[in-house]
PDB file of C-alpha atoms in Angstrom:
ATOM      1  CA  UNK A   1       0.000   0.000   0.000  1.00  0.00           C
ATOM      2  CA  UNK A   2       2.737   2.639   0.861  1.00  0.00           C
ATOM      3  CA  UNK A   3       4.975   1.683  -2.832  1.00  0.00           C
ATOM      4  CA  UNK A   4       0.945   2.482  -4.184  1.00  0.00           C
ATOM      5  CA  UNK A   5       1.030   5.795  -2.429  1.00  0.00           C
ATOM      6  CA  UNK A   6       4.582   6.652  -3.160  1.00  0.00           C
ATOM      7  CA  UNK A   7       3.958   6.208  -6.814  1.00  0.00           C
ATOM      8  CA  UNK A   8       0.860   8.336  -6.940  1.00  0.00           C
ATOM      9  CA  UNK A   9       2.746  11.267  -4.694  1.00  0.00           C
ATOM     10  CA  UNK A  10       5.329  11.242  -6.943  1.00  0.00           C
ATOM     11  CA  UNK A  11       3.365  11.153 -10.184  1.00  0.00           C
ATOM     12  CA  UNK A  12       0.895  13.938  -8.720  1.00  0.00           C
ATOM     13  CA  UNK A  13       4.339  15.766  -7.928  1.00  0.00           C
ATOM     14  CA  UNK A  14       5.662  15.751 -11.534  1.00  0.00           C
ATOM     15  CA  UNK A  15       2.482  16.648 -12.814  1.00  0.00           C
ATOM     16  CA  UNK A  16       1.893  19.291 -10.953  1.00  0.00           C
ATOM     17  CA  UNK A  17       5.769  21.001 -11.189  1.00  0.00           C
ATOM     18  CA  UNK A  18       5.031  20.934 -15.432  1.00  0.00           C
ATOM     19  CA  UNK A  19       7.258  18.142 -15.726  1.00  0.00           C
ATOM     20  CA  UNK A  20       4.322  16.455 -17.433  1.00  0.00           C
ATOM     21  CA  UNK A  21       2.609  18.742 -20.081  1.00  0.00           C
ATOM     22  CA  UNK A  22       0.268  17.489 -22.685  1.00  0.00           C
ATOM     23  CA  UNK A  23       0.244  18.995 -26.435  1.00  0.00           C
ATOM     24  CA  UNK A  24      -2.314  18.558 -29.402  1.00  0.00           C
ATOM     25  CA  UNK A  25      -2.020  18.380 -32.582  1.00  0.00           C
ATOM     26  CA  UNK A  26      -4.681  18.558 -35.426  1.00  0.00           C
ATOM     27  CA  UNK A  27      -4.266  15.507 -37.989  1.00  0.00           C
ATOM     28  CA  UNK A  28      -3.604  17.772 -41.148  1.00  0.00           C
ATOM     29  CA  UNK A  29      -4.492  14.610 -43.621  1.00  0.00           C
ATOM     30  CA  UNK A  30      -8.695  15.543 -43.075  1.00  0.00           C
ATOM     31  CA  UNK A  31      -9.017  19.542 -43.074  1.00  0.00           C
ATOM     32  CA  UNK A  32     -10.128  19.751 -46.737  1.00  0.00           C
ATOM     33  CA  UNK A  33     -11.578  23.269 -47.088  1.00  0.00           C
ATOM     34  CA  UNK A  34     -10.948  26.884 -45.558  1.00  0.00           C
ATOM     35  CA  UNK A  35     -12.768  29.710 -45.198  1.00  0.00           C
ATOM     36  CA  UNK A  36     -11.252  30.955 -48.649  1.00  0.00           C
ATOM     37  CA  UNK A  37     -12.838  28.038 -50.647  1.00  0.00           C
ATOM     38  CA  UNK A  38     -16.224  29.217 -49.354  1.00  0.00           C
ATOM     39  CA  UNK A  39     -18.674  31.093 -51.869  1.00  0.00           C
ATOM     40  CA  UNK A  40     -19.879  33.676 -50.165  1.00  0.00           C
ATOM     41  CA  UNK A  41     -23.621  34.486 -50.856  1.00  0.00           C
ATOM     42  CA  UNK A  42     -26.155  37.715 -50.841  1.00  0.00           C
ATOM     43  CA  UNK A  43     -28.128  36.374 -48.347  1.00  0.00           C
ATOM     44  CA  UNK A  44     -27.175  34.281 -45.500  1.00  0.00           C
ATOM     45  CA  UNK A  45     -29.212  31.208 -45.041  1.00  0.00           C
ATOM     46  CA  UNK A  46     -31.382  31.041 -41.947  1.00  0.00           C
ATOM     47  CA  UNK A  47     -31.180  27.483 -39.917  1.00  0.00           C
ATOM     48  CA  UNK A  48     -32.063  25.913 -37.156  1.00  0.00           C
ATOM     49  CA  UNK A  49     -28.830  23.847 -35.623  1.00  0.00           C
ATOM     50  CA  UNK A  50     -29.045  20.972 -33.537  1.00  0.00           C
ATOM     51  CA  UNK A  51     -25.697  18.810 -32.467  1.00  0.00           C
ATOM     52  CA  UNK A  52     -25.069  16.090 -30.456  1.00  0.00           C
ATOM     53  CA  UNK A  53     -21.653  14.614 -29.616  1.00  0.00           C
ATOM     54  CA  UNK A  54     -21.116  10.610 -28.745  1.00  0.00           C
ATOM     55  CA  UNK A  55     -18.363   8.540 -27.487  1.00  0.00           C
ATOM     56  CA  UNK A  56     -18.172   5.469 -29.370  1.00  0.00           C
ATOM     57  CA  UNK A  57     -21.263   5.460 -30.570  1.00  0.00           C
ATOM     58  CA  UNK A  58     -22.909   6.900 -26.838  1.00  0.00           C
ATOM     59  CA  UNK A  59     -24.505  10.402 -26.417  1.00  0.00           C
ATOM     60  CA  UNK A  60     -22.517  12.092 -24.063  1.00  0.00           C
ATOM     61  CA  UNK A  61     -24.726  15.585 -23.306  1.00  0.00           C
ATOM     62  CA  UNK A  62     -21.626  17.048 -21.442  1.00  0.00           C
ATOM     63  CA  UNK A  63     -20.051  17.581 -24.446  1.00  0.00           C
ATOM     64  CA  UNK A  64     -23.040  19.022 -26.701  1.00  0.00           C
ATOM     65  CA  UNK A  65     -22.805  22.624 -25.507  1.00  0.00           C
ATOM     66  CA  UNK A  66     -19.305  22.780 -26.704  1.00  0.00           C
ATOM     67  CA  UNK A  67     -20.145  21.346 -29.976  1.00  0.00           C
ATOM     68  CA  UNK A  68     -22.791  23.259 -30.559  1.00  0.00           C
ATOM     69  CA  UNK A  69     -20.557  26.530 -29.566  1.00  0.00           C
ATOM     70  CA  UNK A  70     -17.900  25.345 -32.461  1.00  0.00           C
ATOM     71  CA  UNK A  71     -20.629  24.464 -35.061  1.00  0.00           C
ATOM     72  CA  UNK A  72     -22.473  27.932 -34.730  1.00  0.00           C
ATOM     73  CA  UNK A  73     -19.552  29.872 -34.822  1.00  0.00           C
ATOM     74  CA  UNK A  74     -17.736  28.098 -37.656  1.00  0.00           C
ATOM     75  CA  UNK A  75     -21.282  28.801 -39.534  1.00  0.00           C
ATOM     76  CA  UNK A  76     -21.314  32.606 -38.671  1.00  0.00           C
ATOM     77  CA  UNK A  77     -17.710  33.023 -39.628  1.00  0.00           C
ATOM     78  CA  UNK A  78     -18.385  30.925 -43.056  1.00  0.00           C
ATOM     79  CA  UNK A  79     -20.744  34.187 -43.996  1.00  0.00           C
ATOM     80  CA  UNK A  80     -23.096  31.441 -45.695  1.00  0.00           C
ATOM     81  CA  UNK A  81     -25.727  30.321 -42.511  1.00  0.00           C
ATOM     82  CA  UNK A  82     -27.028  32.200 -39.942  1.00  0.00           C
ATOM     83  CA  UNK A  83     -27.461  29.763 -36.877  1.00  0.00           C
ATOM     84  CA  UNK A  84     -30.905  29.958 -34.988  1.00  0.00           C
ATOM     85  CA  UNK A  85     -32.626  33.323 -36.583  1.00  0.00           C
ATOM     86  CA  UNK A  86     -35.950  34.257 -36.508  1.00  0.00           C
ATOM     87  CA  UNK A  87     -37.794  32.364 -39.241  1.00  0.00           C
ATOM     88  CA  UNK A  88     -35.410  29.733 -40.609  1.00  0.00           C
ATOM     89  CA  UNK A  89     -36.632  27.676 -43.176  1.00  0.00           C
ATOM     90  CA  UNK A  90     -33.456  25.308 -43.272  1.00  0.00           C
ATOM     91  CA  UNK A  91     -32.382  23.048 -40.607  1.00  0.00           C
ATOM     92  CA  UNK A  92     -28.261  21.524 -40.240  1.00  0.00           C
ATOM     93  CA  UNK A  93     -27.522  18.688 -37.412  1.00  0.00           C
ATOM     94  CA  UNK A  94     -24.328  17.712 -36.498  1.00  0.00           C
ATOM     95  CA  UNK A  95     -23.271  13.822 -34.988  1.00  0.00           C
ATOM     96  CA  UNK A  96     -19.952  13.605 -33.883  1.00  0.00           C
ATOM     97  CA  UNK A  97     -19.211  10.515 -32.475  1.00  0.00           C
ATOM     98  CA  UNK A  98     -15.378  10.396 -30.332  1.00  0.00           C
ATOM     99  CA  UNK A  99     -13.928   7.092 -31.734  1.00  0.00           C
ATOM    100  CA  UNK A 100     -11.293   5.743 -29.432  1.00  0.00           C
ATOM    101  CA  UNK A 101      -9.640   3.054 -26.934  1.00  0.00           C
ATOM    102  CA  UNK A 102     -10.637   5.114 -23.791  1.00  0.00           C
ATOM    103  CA  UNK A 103      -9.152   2.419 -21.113  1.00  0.00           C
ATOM    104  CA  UNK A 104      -5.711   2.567 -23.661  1.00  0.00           C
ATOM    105  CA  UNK A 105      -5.582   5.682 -23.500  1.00  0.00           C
ATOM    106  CA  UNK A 106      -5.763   5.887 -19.909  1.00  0.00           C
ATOM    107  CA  UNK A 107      -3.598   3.099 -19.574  1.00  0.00           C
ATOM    108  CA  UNK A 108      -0.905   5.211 -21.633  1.00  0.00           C
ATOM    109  CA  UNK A 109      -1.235   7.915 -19.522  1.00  0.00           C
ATOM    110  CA  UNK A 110      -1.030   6.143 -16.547  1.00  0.00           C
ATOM    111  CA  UNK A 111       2.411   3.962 -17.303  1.00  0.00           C
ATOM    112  CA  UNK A 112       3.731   7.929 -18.304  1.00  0.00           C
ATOM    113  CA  UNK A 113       2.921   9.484 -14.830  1.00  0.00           C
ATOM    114  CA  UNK A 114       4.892   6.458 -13.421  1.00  0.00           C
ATOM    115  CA  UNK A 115       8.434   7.390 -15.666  1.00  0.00           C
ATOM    116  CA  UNK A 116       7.638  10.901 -14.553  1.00  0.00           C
ATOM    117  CA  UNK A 117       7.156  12.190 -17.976  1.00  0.00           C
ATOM    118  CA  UNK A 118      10.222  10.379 -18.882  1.00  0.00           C
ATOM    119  CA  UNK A 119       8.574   7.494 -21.356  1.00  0.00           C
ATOM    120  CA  UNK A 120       5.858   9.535 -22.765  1.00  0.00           C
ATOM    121  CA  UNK A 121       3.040   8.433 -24.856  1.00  0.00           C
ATOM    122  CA  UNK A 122       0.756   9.425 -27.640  1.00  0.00           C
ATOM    123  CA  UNK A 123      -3.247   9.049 -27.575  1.00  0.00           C
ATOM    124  CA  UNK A 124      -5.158   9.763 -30.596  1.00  0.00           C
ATOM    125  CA  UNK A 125      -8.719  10.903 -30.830  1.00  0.00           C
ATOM    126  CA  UNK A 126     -10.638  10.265 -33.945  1.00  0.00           C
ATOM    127  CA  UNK A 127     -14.003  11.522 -34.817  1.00  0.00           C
ATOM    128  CA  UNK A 128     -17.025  10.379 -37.090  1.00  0.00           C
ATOM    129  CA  UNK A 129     -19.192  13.038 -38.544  1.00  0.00           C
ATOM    130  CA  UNK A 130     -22.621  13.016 -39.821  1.00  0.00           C
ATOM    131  CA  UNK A 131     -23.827  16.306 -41.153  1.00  0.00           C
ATOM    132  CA  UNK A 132     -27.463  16.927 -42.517  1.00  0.00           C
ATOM    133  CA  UNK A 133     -29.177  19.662 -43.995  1.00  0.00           C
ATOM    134  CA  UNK A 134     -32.948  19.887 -44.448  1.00  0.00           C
ATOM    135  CA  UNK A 135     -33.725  22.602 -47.079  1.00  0.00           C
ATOM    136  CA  UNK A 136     -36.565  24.674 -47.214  1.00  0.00           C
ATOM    137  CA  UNK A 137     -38.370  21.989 -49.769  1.00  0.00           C
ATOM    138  CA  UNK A 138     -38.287  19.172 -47.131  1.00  0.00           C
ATOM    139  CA  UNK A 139     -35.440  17.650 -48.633  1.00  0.00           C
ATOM    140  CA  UNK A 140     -32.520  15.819 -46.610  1.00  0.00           C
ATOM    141  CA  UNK A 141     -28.432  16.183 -47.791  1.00  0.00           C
ATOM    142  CA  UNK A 142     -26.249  14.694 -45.763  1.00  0.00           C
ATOM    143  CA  UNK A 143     -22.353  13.820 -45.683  1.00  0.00           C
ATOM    144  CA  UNK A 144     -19.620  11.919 -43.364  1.00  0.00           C
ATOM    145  CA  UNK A 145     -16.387  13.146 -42.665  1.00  0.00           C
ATOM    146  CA  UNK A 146     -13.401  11.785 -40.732  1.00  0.00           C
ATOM    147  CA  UNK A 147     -10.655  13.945 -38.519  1.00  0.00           C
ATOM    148  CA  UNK A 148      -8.307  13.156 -35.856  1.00  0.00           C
ATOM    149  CA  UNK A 149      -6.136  14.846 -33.037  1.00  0.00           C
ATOM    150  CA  UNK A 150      -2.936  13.631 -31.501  1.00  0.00           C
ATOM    151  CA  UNK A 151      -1.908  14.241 -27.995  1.00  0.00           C
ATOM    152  CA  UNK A 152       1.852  14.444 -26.404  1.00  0.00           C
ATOM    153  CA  UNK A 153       2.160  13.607 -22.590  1.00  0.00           C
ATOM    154  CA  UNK A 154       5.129  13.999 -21.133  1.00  0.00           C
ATOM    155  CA  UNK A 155       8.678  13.515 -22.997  1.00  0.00           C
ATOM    156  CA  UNK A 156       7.027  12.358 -26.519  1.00  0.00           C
ATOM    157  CA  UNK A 157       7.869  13.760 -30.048  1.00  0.00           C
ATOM    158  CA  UNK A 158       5.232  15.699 -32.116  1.00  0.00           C
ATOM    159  CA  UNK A 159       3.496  13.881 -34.594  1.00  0.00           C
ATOM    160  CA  UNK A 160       3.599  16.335 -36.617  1.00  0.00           C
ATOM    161  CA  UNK A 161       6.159  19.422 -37.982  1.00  0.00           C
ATOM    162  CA  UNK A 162       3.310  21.572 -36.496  1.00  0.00           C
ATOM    163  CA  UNK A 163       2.301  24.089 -33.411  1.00  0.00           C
ATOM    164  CA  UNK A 164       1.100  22.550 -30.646  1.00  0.00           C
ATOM    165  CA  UNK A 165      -2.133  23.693 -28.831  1.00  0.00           C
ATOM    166  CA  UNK A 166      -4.250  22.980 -26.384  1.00  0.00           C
ATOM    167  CA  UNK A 167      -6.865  19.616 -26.130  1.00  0.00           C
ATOM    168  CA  UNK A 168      -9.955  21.940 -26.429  1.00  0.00           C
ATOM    169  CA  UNK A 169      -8.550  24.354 -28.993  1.00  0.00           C
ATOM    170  CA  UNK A 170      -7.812  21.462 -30.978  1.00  0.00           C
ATOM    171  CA  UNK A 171     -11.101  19.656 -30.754  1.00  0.00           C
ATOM    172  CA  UNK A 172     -12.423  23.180 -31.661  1.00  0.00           C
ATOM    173  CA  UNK A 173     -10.143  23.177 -35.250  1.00  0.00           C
ATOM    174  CA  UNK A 174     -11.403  19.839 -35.724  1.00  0.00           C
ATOM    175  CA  UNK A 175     -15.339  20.951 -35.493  1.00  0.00           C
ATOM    176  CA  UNK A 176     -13.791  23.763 -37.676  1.00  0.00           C
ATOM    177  CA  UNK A 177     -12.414  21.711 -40.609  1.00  0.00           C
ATOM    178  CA  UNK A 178     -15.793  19.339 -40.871  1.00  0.00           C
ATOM    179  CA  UNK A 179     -18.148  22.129 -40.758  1.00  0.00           C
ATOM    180  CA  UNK A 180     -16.037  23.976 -43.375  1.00  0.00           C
ATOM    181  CA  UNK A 181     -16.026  20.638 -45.741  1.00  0.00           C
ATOM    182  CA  UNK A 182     -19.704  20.344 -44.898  1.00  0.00           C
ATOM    183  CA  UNK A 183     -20.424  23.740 -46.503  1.00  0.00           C
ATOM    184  CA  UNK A 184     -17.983  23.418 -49.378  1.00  0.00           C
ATOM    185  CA  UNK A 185     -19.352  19.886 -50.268  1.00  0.00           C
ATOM    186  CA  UNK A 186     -22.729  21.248 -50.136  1.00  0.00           C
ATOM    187  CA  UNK A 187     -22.071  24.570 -52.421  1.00  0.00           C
ATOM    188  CA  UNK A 188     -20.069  21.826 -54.801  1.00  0.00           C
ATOM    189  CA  UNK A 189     -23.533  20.299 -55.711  1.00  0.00           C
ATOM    190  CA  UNK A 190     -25.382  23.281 -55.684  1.00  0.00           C
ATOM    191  CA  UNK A 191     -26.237  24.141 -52.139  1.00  0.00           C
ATOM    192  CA  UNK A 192     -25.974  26.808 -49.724  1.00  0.00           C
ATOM    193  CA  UNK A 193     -24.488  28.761 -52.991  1.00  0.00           C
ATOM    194  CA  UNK A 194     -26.796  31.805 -53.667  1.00  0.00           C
ATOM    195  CA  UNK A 195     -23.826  33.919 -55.673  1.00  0.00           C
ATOM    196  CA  UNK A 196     -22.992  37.244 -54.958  1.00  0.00           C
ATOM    197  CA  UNK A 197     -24.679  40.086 -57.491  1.00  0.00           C
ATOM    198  CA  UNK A 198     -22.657  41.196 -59.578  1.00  0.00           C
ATOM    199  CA  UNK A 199     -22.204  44.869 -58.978  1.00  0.00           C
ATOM    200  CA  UNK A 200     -22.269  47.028 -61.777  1.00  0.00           C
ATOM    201  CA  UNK A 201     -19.208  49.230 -63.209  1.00  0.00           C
ATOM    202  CA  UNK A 202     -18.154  52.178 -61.777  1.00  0.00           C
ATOM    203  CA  UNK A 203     -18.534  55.303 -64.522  1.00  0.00           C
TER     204      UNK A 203
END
């Protein structure tokens, strides 16, 4: 009982003093669109959003709000859909279901916080997307979309040649990127694409 103590003191020690730090990185294989590939439109559409986030395949509410948060403003920024005005006559849910060894992962973290930071590991996230969107005619369009994040704890090289940030900022770049490939999908088949007037000449 006291080596089980000594080991959790020590490893609650190292964490605390920074010697363990965890870094993210966004997979850059699945972010397929930016805000530059986006038609912009005269009017922004009007919809109604709804989200709801899983873990392996299981609602898990806690995480909806920040979903929801990422989806909205991703929309908003886009220029194309105005989430949750007055009127809407379109509707866009978003499914995003957290795909991943969860007792691995802790398992990796765990033999880490042992080595004090000195082995350290890498646990990947991947996500599953399902994006619909209900026109104003009734009709459904949907697509699926893949993404992934990569996190460092303790002494582990970067996946990547890339910044690292934070877990949540991370997540929030990978609601980002699918939201973004949603819209460009969608305006690649005709959707969400009312053009821009084309202003006359200046004299």
């Amino acid at each position: 009982m006291n080596s089980i103590r000594l080991m959790f003191s020590l490893f609650v020690i190292a964490f605390l003093s920074g010697c363990m730090t965890t870094k993210s990185y966004v997979d850059p294989t699945y972010g397929k669109a930016a805000y530059s590939d986006i038609k912009s439109v005269a009017t922004p559409y009007n919809s109604n959003v709804s989200v709801e986030f899983r873990r392996n395949g299981t609602h898990f509410a806690r995480a909806d709000s920040e979903l929801r948060g990422h989806v909205e403003r991703t929309l908003r920024a886009s220029g194309v859909v105005v989430p949750g005005a007055a009127g809407a006559n379109y509707s866009i849910r978003v499914i995003v279901n957290n795909v991943g060894n969860v007792s691995g992962a802790a398992a990796k973290g765990f033999a880490t916080g042992l080595t004090l930071g000195a082995a350290g590991s890498l646990v990947t996230d991947y996500y599953e997307a399902t994006i619909e969107l209900v026109d104003a005619d009734g009709n459904t369009h949907s697509g699926s979309y893949k993404h992934a994040l990569h996190t460092t704890i303790g002494n582990k090289r970067a996946p990547f040649n890339m910044q690292p940030t934070t877990p949540a900022d991370a997540f929030g770049r990978v609601v980002e990127q699918t939201v973004l490939n949603f819209i460009k999908e969608m305006q690649e088949q005709g959707l969400l694409s009312f053009c821009e007037p084309v202003l006359p000449a200046r004299a």
